[in-house]
Amino acid sequence: MFLEVKNITKKFDDTDVLKGIDFNLEKGQVLSIIGSSGSGKTTLLRCLNFLETPDTGTIFVDGDCIFNAGDTHKKSFEEIRENRLSFGLVFQSFNLFPQYSVMENLMLAPKLRVKEKVKKEKLPKAELKKMYEEIHAKALDILASVGLSEKVDAYPCQLSGGQQQRVSIARALMLDPDILFFDEPTSALDPEITGEVLKVIKSLAARNMTMIIVTHEMNFAREVSDKIVFMDAGVVAAEGTPKEIFESENERLHHFLASFNNAQ
Amino acid sequence: MSFIDITLELLAGFGYTLALFFLTLVLAIPLGMLIAFCRMSNCKPVQNITKIFIWIIRGIPLMLLIFMIYYLPGLLGVTNVFHNVDIYFTSLLKSNEVVKIGSFIAVLIAFVINYACYFAEIFRGGIESIPHGQYEAGEVLGLTKTQIFTKIVLKQVVKRILPPMTNEIITLVKDTALANAIAIPEIIITAKDFAARQAIIWPLFYTAVFYLIFVGLVTIILGKAENKLSYFKA
Ligand SMILES: Nc1ncnc2c1ncn2[C@@H]1O[C@H](COP(=O)(O)OP(=O)(O)OP(=O)(O)O)[C@@H](O)[C@H]1O
Ligand SMILES: [Mg+2]
């Protein structure tokens, strides 16, 4: 298994938001997480990305333990920072850096990273320039793949929501994450432009990007996922292939999907 | 006295104004940042002490604060240090007028403390207004806390605090007149002396021109800075 999540629990004050989450994911697969509002989907994603610290549980990536709540010593921000490299996260509200152009948004983190590396390994300055050029070329490639070649020099405030979300996907891709997470990537968008973002995610799936997607777009989840996890009140209430999930007899799942169909 | 003589004398007084203005700005901004960070500290005692400090400083009229600082050494049983410095420099420079360096330092201390507190609250407001998502986006991209602050948050904060800072800085220009509380020969005292000793009234009105020009310059410069940051929305 590429990603193994075991017994993740999380409490806020006195409410148990996550009550022991387990799931696995193979490399190159797409996992969708569905579930009603407040079931803990965002909290789970935040725990996996170290934005929250789970109370219990372990996370293994490719056999390496990157999180263990039982560890006696609390991980420092620095150590967590190293582990973050395996993951990318795309936010519901994009969170682009407004003062930077699209290109600068993409290049910021990789540039800082190579700068650190050059400093640490005492490489010659010329090396840095070459690395910056490589990063620039890579950014152009990635922008082309999300269909935003023309917006290289635009600022976030000059872009539509769909374009901003595609930039934020591109920004996450710049660091070559092993797993890319999405938290309702289209929820903040007008319905008519969700398609352009979903298309980008589908193209990533076609290139075997390992992804975990929290979504309320049921048709999209059915189409793109290898596996779907249904969360309910802080537990994984059902999991399986899209076919298994959408044909499941599980009562809570049935209820959830029915409410969805009625709402649409 | 000719127009030029009077202009030169007023300019000499305005020199104190400019010195007080720039020194206050240069010292109060870093001190204000320090106070802002203490105010936002996770350590409750530090936070509370800072809160009380800001309350006291902002609650005391600046003029009173100037007197308090000036007379504090005397109150503590030490001799009046500021006054002694005045006397020392006066004799050192063999000047027949009192050289008010010590008094000026007392005024400067009061100004720096006072403005640092106002600036601190503006900085805090600016920093706290940046959406949490900006920090989190930096975090998941593997930036360090320092990088997040300097590369992501800072410029957005500067953009947000420029308008209130402009206000505060213009007030500072005019507050420099309070230096005459302990008889620093700044421009208004100079102008008043003309009226009192030589019955020339118009320099008082002329003095306003100095302030207007200076405030005008400050407004233009800070307006330029605001324009420079108007290319993005934050
Ligand atoms: N920082 C927090 N402090 C306290 N409670 C929180 C916090 N974050 C989330 N919660 C609570 O945890 C529960 C789960 O929230 P979460 O955001 O994970 O749900 P969700 O499944 O993502 O819902 P949605 O579909 O609406 O996004 C909610 O009841 C929420 O109020
Ligand atoms: Mg959510």
XYZ file of C-alpha atoms and ligand atoms in Angstrom:
530
model
C 0.000 0.000 0.000
C 1.272 3.442 -0.860
C -0.691 5.381 1.735
C -1.866 3.752 4.942
C -3.938 5.745 7.373
C -4.716 4.031 10.658
C -6.998 4.960 13.507
C -6.890 8.732 13.090
C -8.909 10.462 15.795
C -9.333 14.154 16.440
C -11.166 16.008 19.155
C -12.018 19.714 19.171
C -12.702 20.771 22.733
C -15.198 18.101 23.685
C -16.542 17.036 20.308
C -15.070 13.980 18.646
C -14.800 15.027 15.032
C -12.829 12.028 13.798
C -13.477 8.764 15.622
C -10.903 6.412 14.180
C -10.384 6.714 10.456
C -8.664 3.913 8.539
C -8.092 3.667 4.823
C -5.455 2.718 2.276
C -4.584 3.890 -1.173
C -2.461 2.411 -3.959
C -0.042 4.509 -5.946
C -1.635 6.110 -8.984
C -5.154 5.712 -7.656
C -7.793 8.325 -7.026
C -9.760 8.267 -3.787
C -12.837 10.415 -3.327
C -14.175 11.249 0.091
C -17.875 11.995 0.248
C -20.177 12.619 3.160
C -22.580 15.141 4.577
C -21.563 18.522 5.907
C -19.855 18.303 9.286
C -18.901 14.642 8.907
C -15.222 15.534 9.294
C -13.917 15.427 5.713
C -12.028 18.694 5.897
C -10.669 17.843 9.320
C -9.354 14.532 7.982
C -7.626 16.246 5.066
C -6.132 18.842 7.391
C -4.848 16.085 9.670
C -3.210 14.318 6.740
C -1.551 17.580 5.716
C -0.310 18.458 9.212
C -2.508 21.519 9.486
C -4.069 19.772 12.473
C -2.395 17.233 14.715
C -4.419 14.044 15.144
C -4.899 12.866 18.725
C -4.169 9.254 17.823
C -3.220 7.277 14.750
C -0.467 6.704 12.254
C 0.189 7.689 8.659
C 2.529 5.649 6.445
C 3.632 6.692 2.970
C 5.421 4.067 0.912
C 6.224 2.124 4.063
C 7.693 5.143 5.898
C 5.945 6.339 9.009
C 5.456 10.068 8.544
C 3.164 10.493 11.514
C 2.659 8.586 14.714
C 0.609 10.184 17.457
C 2.190 7.747 19.905
C 5.662 9.191 19.366
C 6.958 10.410 22.651
C 8.609 13.469 21.201
C 6.475 16.020 19.482
C 7.624 16.733 15.956
C 9.024 20.196 15.359
C 7.780 22.471 12.610
C 11.032 21.709 10.769
C 10.539 17.931 10.838
C 6.933 18.289 9.757
C 8.131 20.521 6.955
C 10.205 17.677 5.514
C 7.223 15.337 5.594
C 5.020 17.852 3.868
C 7.092 17.430 0.748
C 5.276 14.218 -0.077
C 1.893 15.956 -0.064
C 0.216 18.767 -1.925
C -3.059 20.394 -0.926
C -5.502 22.367 -3.033
C -7.839 24.514 -0.958
C -11.498 25.193 -1.506
C -10.765 28.940 -1.436
C -7.607 28.742 -3.621
C -5.426 30.801 -1.241
C -3.263 32.175 -4.006
C -0.786 34.842 -2.943
C -2.416 38.059 -4.172
C 0.764 40.115 -4.477
C 2.407 37.634 -6.809
C 1.733 36.982 -10.479
C 0.710 33.507 -11.584
C 4.327 32.672 -12.425
C 5.572 34.018 -9.099
C 2.929 32.016 -7.239
C 4.212 28.857 -8.903
C 7.888 29.637 -8.448
C 7.908 30.936 -4.878
C 8.171 27.665 -2.953
C 10.470 25.768 -5.363
C 12.779 28.781 -5.595
C 13.063 29.071 -1.829
C 13.700 25.362 -1.652
C 16.594 25.338 -4.138
C 18.008 28.484 -2.597
C 18.151 26.695 0.732
C 19.762 23.707 -0.922
C 22.416 25.798 -2.672
C 23.227 27.492 0.622
C 23.389 24.249 2.566
C 25.514 22.394 0.057
C 27.589 25.481 -0.703
C 27.044 25.157 -4.447
C 28.239 27.933 -6.766
C 25.889 30.833 -7.459
C 25.692 29.971 -11.154
C 24.082 26.708 -10.146
C 21.236 28.616 -8.535
C 20.551 30.586 -11.677
C 20.377 27.385 -13.670
C 17.970 25.884 -11.147
C 15.752 28.966 -11.311
C 15.631 28.615 -15.073
C 14.639 24.980 -14.753
C 11.897 25.930 -12.320
C 10.681 28.585 -14.729
C 10.563 26.109 -17.599
C 8.720 23.603 -15.442
C 6.204 26.244 -14.407
C 5.516 27.063 -18.049
C 4.939 23.365 -18.754
C 2.570 22.942 -15.856
C 0.674 26.105 -16.707
C 0.236 24.842 -20.235
C -1.119 21.569 -18.888
C -3.819 23.406 -16.919
C -4.567 25.629 -19.925
C -3.262 28.898 -18.513
C -0.268 29.691 -20.685
C -1.698 33.114 -21.449
C -2.042 34.064 -17.797
C 1.593 33.722 -16.802
C 1.895 37.371 -15.799
C -1.636 37.931 -14.545
C -2.335 38.590 -10.881
C -4.874 36.478 -8.979
C -7.335 39.386 -8.794
C -7.428 39.424 -12.603
C -8.498 35.779 -12.846
C -11.855 34.057 -12.626
C -12.443 31.591 -9.804
C -11.919 28.640 -12.107
C -8.656 30.061 -13.368
C -7.503 30.777 -9.833
C -8.222 27.214 -8.812
C -6.292 25.900 -11.804
C -3.357 28.111 -10.799
C -3.500 26.725 -7.288
C -3.465 23.171 -8.676
C -0.465 24.142 -10.802
C 1.221 25.642 -7.742
C 0.774 22.403 -5.820
C 2.134 20.376 -8.750
C 5.342 22.411 -8.820
C 6.665 20.471 -5.831
C 5.982 17.046 -7.385
C 3.838 15.756 -4.528
C 3.447 12.003 -4.193
C -0.154 12.566 -3.259
C -2.286 15.559 -4.145
C -5.233 16.396 -1.873
C -8.236 18.490 -2.847
C -10.798 19.914 -0.424
C -13.958 20.576 -2.405
C -11.988 22.178 -5.222
C -15.104 23.397 -7.015
C -17.355 24.419 -4.133
C -16.394 28.078 -4.312
C -17.025 28.226 -8.061
C -20.037 29.098 -10.144
C -21.608 25.903 -11.488
C -20.820 26.767 -15.088
C -17.077 26.916 -14.458
C -16.649 23.857 -12.243
C -16.100 21.864 -15.420
C -12.768 23.451 -16.296
C -11.335 22.518 -12.905
C -12.763 18.997 -12.958
C -11.248 18.528 -16.396
C -7.808 19.377 -15.050
C -8.228 16.893 -12.195
C -9.344 14.230 -14.635
C -6.296 14.841 -16.793
C -4.137 14.369 -13.701
C -5.944 11.099 -12.984
C -5.256 10.008 -16.536
C -1.563 10.606 -15.879
C -1.785 8.404 -12.768
C -1.408 11.135 -10.212
C -2.277 9.754 -6.778
C -5.084 11.928 -5.471
C -7.502 12.231 -2.581
C -10.474 14.406 -3.362
C -13.149 15.622 -0.980
C -16.090 16.469 -3.163
C -19.816 16.991 -3.357
C -19.782 16.364 -7.123
C -21.168 12.825 -7.143
C -21.010 12.273 -10.880
C -17.434 13.434 -10.925
C -16.524 11.174 -7.993
C -18.129 8.212 -9.731
C -16.277 8.911 -12.953
C -12.802 9.707 -11.703
C -12.370 7.566 -8.585
C -10.835 4.157 -8.165
C -12.194 4.128 -4.670
C -14.739 6.116 -2.678
C -14.850 6.606 1.070
C -18.158 7.640 2.607
C -17.723 9.484 5.877
C -20.471 9.892 8.377
C -20.193 11.481 11.823
C -16.438 11.028 12.022
C -16.174 7.430 10.849
C -15.714 5.717 7.509
C -19.237 4.399 7.111
C -18.631 2.729 3.762
C -15.855 2.326 1.270
C -15.455 0.650 -2.069
C -15.325 1.113 -5.794
C -17.695 3.702 -7.247
C -19.936 0.878 -8.390
C -20.075 -0.648 -4.920
C -20.750 2.694 -3.294
C -23.463 3.865 -5.638
C -25.207 0.508 -5.509
C -24.666 0.000 -1.802
C -27.467 -1.126 0.476
C -25.899 0.739 3.412
C -28.743 2.738 4.872
C -26.856 5.904 5.807
C -25.109 5.991 2.448
C -28.373 5.406 0.692
C -29.937 8.247 2.611
C -27.023 10.563 1.829
C -27.085 9.827 -1.897
C -30.848 10.187 -2.032
C -30.712 13.604 -0.377
C -28.154 14.504 -2.972
C -30.307 13.520 -5.884
C -33.238 15.423 -4.476
C -31.173 18.528 -4.026
C -29.974 18.547 -7.604
C 13.508 92.073 10.351
C 13.293 91.052 6.734
C 11.160 88.281 5.354
C 14.277 86.266 4.687
C 15.611 86.669 8.230
C 12.323 85.536 9.647
C 12.117 82.619 7.236
C 15.580 81.504 8.293
C 14.736 81.708 11.978
C 11.528 79.789 11.483
C 13.398 77.200 9.445
C 15.822 76.758 12.326
C 12.815 76.046 14.552
C 11.386 73.723 11.936
C 14.683 71.827 12.068
C 13.647 70.557 15.506
C 10.321 69.523 14.050
C 11.973 67.582 11.255
C 14.513 65.973 13.568
C 11.812 64.938 16.012
C 9.629 63.657 13.166
C 12.249 61.508 11.475
C 13.826 60.179 14.648
C 10.415 59.260 16.047
C 9.478 57.480 12.842
C 12.733 55.553 12.587
C 12.645 54.441 16.224
C 8.900 53.988 16.784
C 8.350 51.671 13.814
C 10.700 48.884 14.998
C 9.627 49.371 18.618
C 6.014 49.251 17.465
C 6.661 45.933 15.719
C 8.211 44.531 18.867
C 5.215 45.683 20.922
C 2.814 44.251 18.326
C 4.512 40.845 18.499
C 4.430 40.921 22.315
C 0.761 41.858 22.137
C 0.118 38.815 19.896
C 2.370 36.513 21.924
C 1.026 33.116 22.883
C 2.401 33.694 26.346
C -0.512 35.123 28.327
C 1.507 37.190 30.835
C 3.488 38.881 28.034
C 0.258 39.549 26.182
C -1.455 41.040 29.235
C 1.468 43.197 30.307
C 1.676 44.580 26.780
C -2.050 45.239 26.766
C -1.794 47.231 30.002
C 1.263 49.097 28.734
C -0.557 50.127 25.550
C -3.584 51.190 27.566
C -1.460 53.388 29.853
C 0.548 55.019 27.086
C -2.429 55.661 24.848
C -4.433 56.872 27.814
C -1.968 59.571 28.866
C -1.967 62.831 26.888
C 1.277 63.102 24.966
C 2.015 66.455 26.536
C 1.721 64.974 30.013
C 3.896 62.052 28.943
C 6.590 64.517 27.899
C 6.524 66.167 31.342
C 6.495 62.801 33.068
C 9.556 61.584 31.193
C 11.353 64.877 31.704
C 10.727 64.888 35.458
C 10.953 61.140 36.039
C 14.693 61.116 36.954
C 14.003 63.868 39.491
C 11.099 61.919 40.943
C 13.290 58.855 41.313
C 15.693 60.922 43.393
C 18.331 61.159 40.723
C 19.107 64.666 39.526
C 17.298 65.824 36.412
C 19.466 64.075 33.870
C 17.878 65.783 30.880
C 18.412 69.232 32.329
C 22.014 68.384 33.206
C 22.695 67.296 29.662
C 21.343 70.655 28.482
C 23.722 72.478 30.805
C 26.656 70.277 29.912
C 26.307 70.886 26.192
C 25.626 74.564 26.682
C 28.932 75.014 28.465
C 30.727 72.606 26.147
C 29.658 74.535 23.077
C 30.122 77.843 24.931
C 26.703 78.851 23.692
C 24.928 81.869 25.193
C 21.567 80.198 24.640
C 20.685 76.916 26.339
C 21.421 73.961 24.052
C 18.362 71.800 24.585
C 19.778 68.425 23.672
C 18.763 66.756 26.933
C 15.249 68.154 26.758
C 15.033 67.085 23.158
C 15.953 63.530 24.132
C 13.216 63.537 26.780
C 10.685 64.660 24.178
C 11.969 62.089 21.713
C 11.579 59.275 24.268
C 8.000 60.327 24.965
C 7.224 60.516 21.250
C 8.793 57.166 20.459
C 6.950 55.357 23.259
C 3.665 57.041 22.424
C 3.825 56.446 18.681
C 5.216 52.924 19.040
C 2.014 52.007 20.895
C -0.227 53.495 18.225
C 1.821 51.880 15.457
C 1.778 48.550 17.325
C -2.003 48.462 17.305
C -2.067 49.283 13.603
C 0.498 46.548 12.892
C -1.456 44.053 14.954
C -4.689 44.922 13.169
C -2.924 44.492 9.837
C -1.316 41.196 10.699
C -4.473 39.735 12.207
C -6.517 40.738 9.182
C -4.560 38.469 6.850
C -6.679 35.368 6.193
C -5.471 32.197 7.848
C -5.497 30.482 4.480
C -2.455 32.489 3.406
C -0.402 31.012 6.239
C -1.743 27.525 5.556
C -0.999 27.773 1.843
C 2.574 28.688 2.763
C 2.751 25.830 5.244
C 1.605 23.141 2.843
C 4.102 24.431 0.292
C 6.806 23.699 2.861
C 7.794 27.274 3.697
C 9.301 28.060 7.086
C 7.448 30.350 9.482
C 9.895 33.151 8.743
C 9.462 32.703 4.996
C 5.702 32.741 5.380
C 5.903 36.040 7.214
C 8.465 37.757 5.026
C 7.506 36.372 1.617
C 3.740 36.081 1.910
C 2.218 38.047 4.761
C 4.369 41.152 5.049
C 3.549 42.865 1.774
C -0.166 42.274 2.289
C 0.107 43.759 5.768
C 1.964 46.807 4.447
C -0.760 47.358 1.877
C -3.457 47.175 4.521
C -1.797 49.410 7.079
C -0.654 52.187 4.768
C -3.859 54.254 5.014
C -4.033 54.221 8.835
C -0.255 54.757 9.030
C -0.553 57.787 6.759
C -3.094 59.230 9.182
C -0.888 58.564 12.168
C 2.189 60.001 10.473
C 0.381 63.224 9.588
C -0.713 63.509 13.202
C 2.916 63.008 14.190
C 3.998 65.945 12.024
C 1.618 68.206 13.902
C 2.225 66.679 17.328
C 5.871 67.758 17.100
C 4.563 71.166 18.180
C 4.138 69.644 21.656
C 7.909 69.817 22.037
C 7.371 73.397 23.165
C 5.908 71.961 26.385
C 9.444 71.848 27.742
C 10.611 74.860 25.785
C 12.320 73.227 22.823
C 12.670 76.181 20.435
C 10.620 74.612 17.680
C 8.929 76.633 14.976
C 5.783 77.673 16.825
C 7.754 78.988 19.819
C 9.975 80.901 17.424
C 6.957 82.419 15.721
C 5.315 83.243 19.053
C 8.477 84.994 20.171
C 8.238 87.322 17.204
C 4.741 88.206 18.275
C 5.611 88.598 21.955
C 8.935 90.392 21.697
C 8.691 92.342 18.487
C 4.944 92.532 17.912
C 5.212 90.886 14.495
C 2.141 88.733 14.076
C 2.333 87.399 10.535
C 5.104 84.785 11.160
C 2.558 82.810 13.172
C 0.422 82.515 10.065
C 3.449 81.926 7.899
C 4.346 78.979 10.145
C 1.282 77.134 8.902
C 2.833 77.112 5.438
C 5.784 75.084 6.692
C 3.458 72.466 8.144
C 1.260 72.426 5.063
C 4.184 71.904 2.733
C 5.612 69.153 4.879
C 2.286 67.370 5.343
C 1.752 67.739 1.603
C 5.061 66.014 0.901
C 4.324 63.228 3.368
C 0.904 62.710 1.794
C 2.349 62.549 -1.708
C 5.092 60.096 -0.765
C 2.802 57.748 1.142
C 0.196 58.078 -1.602
C 2.828 56.941 -4.084
C 3.581 53.941 -1.897
C -0.124 53.112 -1.761
C -0.354 53.363 -5.535
C 2.595 51.076 -5.915
C 0.732 48.407 -3.977
C -2.573 48.946 -5.716
C -1.767 46.391 -8.418
C -3.083 43.616 -6.205
C -6.115 43.099 -4.007
C -5.639 41.926 -0.462
N -11.003 24.262 14.509
C -12.166 23.719 14.937
N -12.578 23.931 16.194
C -13.726 23.384 16.637
N -14.528 22.614 15.894
C -14.177 22.363 14.624
C -12.971 22.906 14.075
N -12.868 22.499 12.788
C -13.953 21.749 12.555
N -14.738 21.641 13.646
C -15.981 20.879 13.748
O -15.725 19.600 13.265
C -16.834 19.087 12.549
C -16.385 18.584 11.201
O -15.965 19.667 10.418
P -15.385 19.495 8.960
O -15.060 20.865 8.474
O -14.283 18.520 8.981
O -16.597 18.914 8.153
P -16.761 18.638 6.611
O -17.096 17.214 6.462
O -15.570 19.116 5.880
O -18.020 19.503 6.236
P -18.327 20.327 4.890
O -18.869 19.344 3.911
O -19.368 21.307 5.318
O -17.076 20.982 4.451
C -17.843 20.217 12.481
O -18.850 19.961 13.426
C -17.072 21.434 12.859
O -17.874 22.332 13.537
Mg -15.192 20.683 4.474
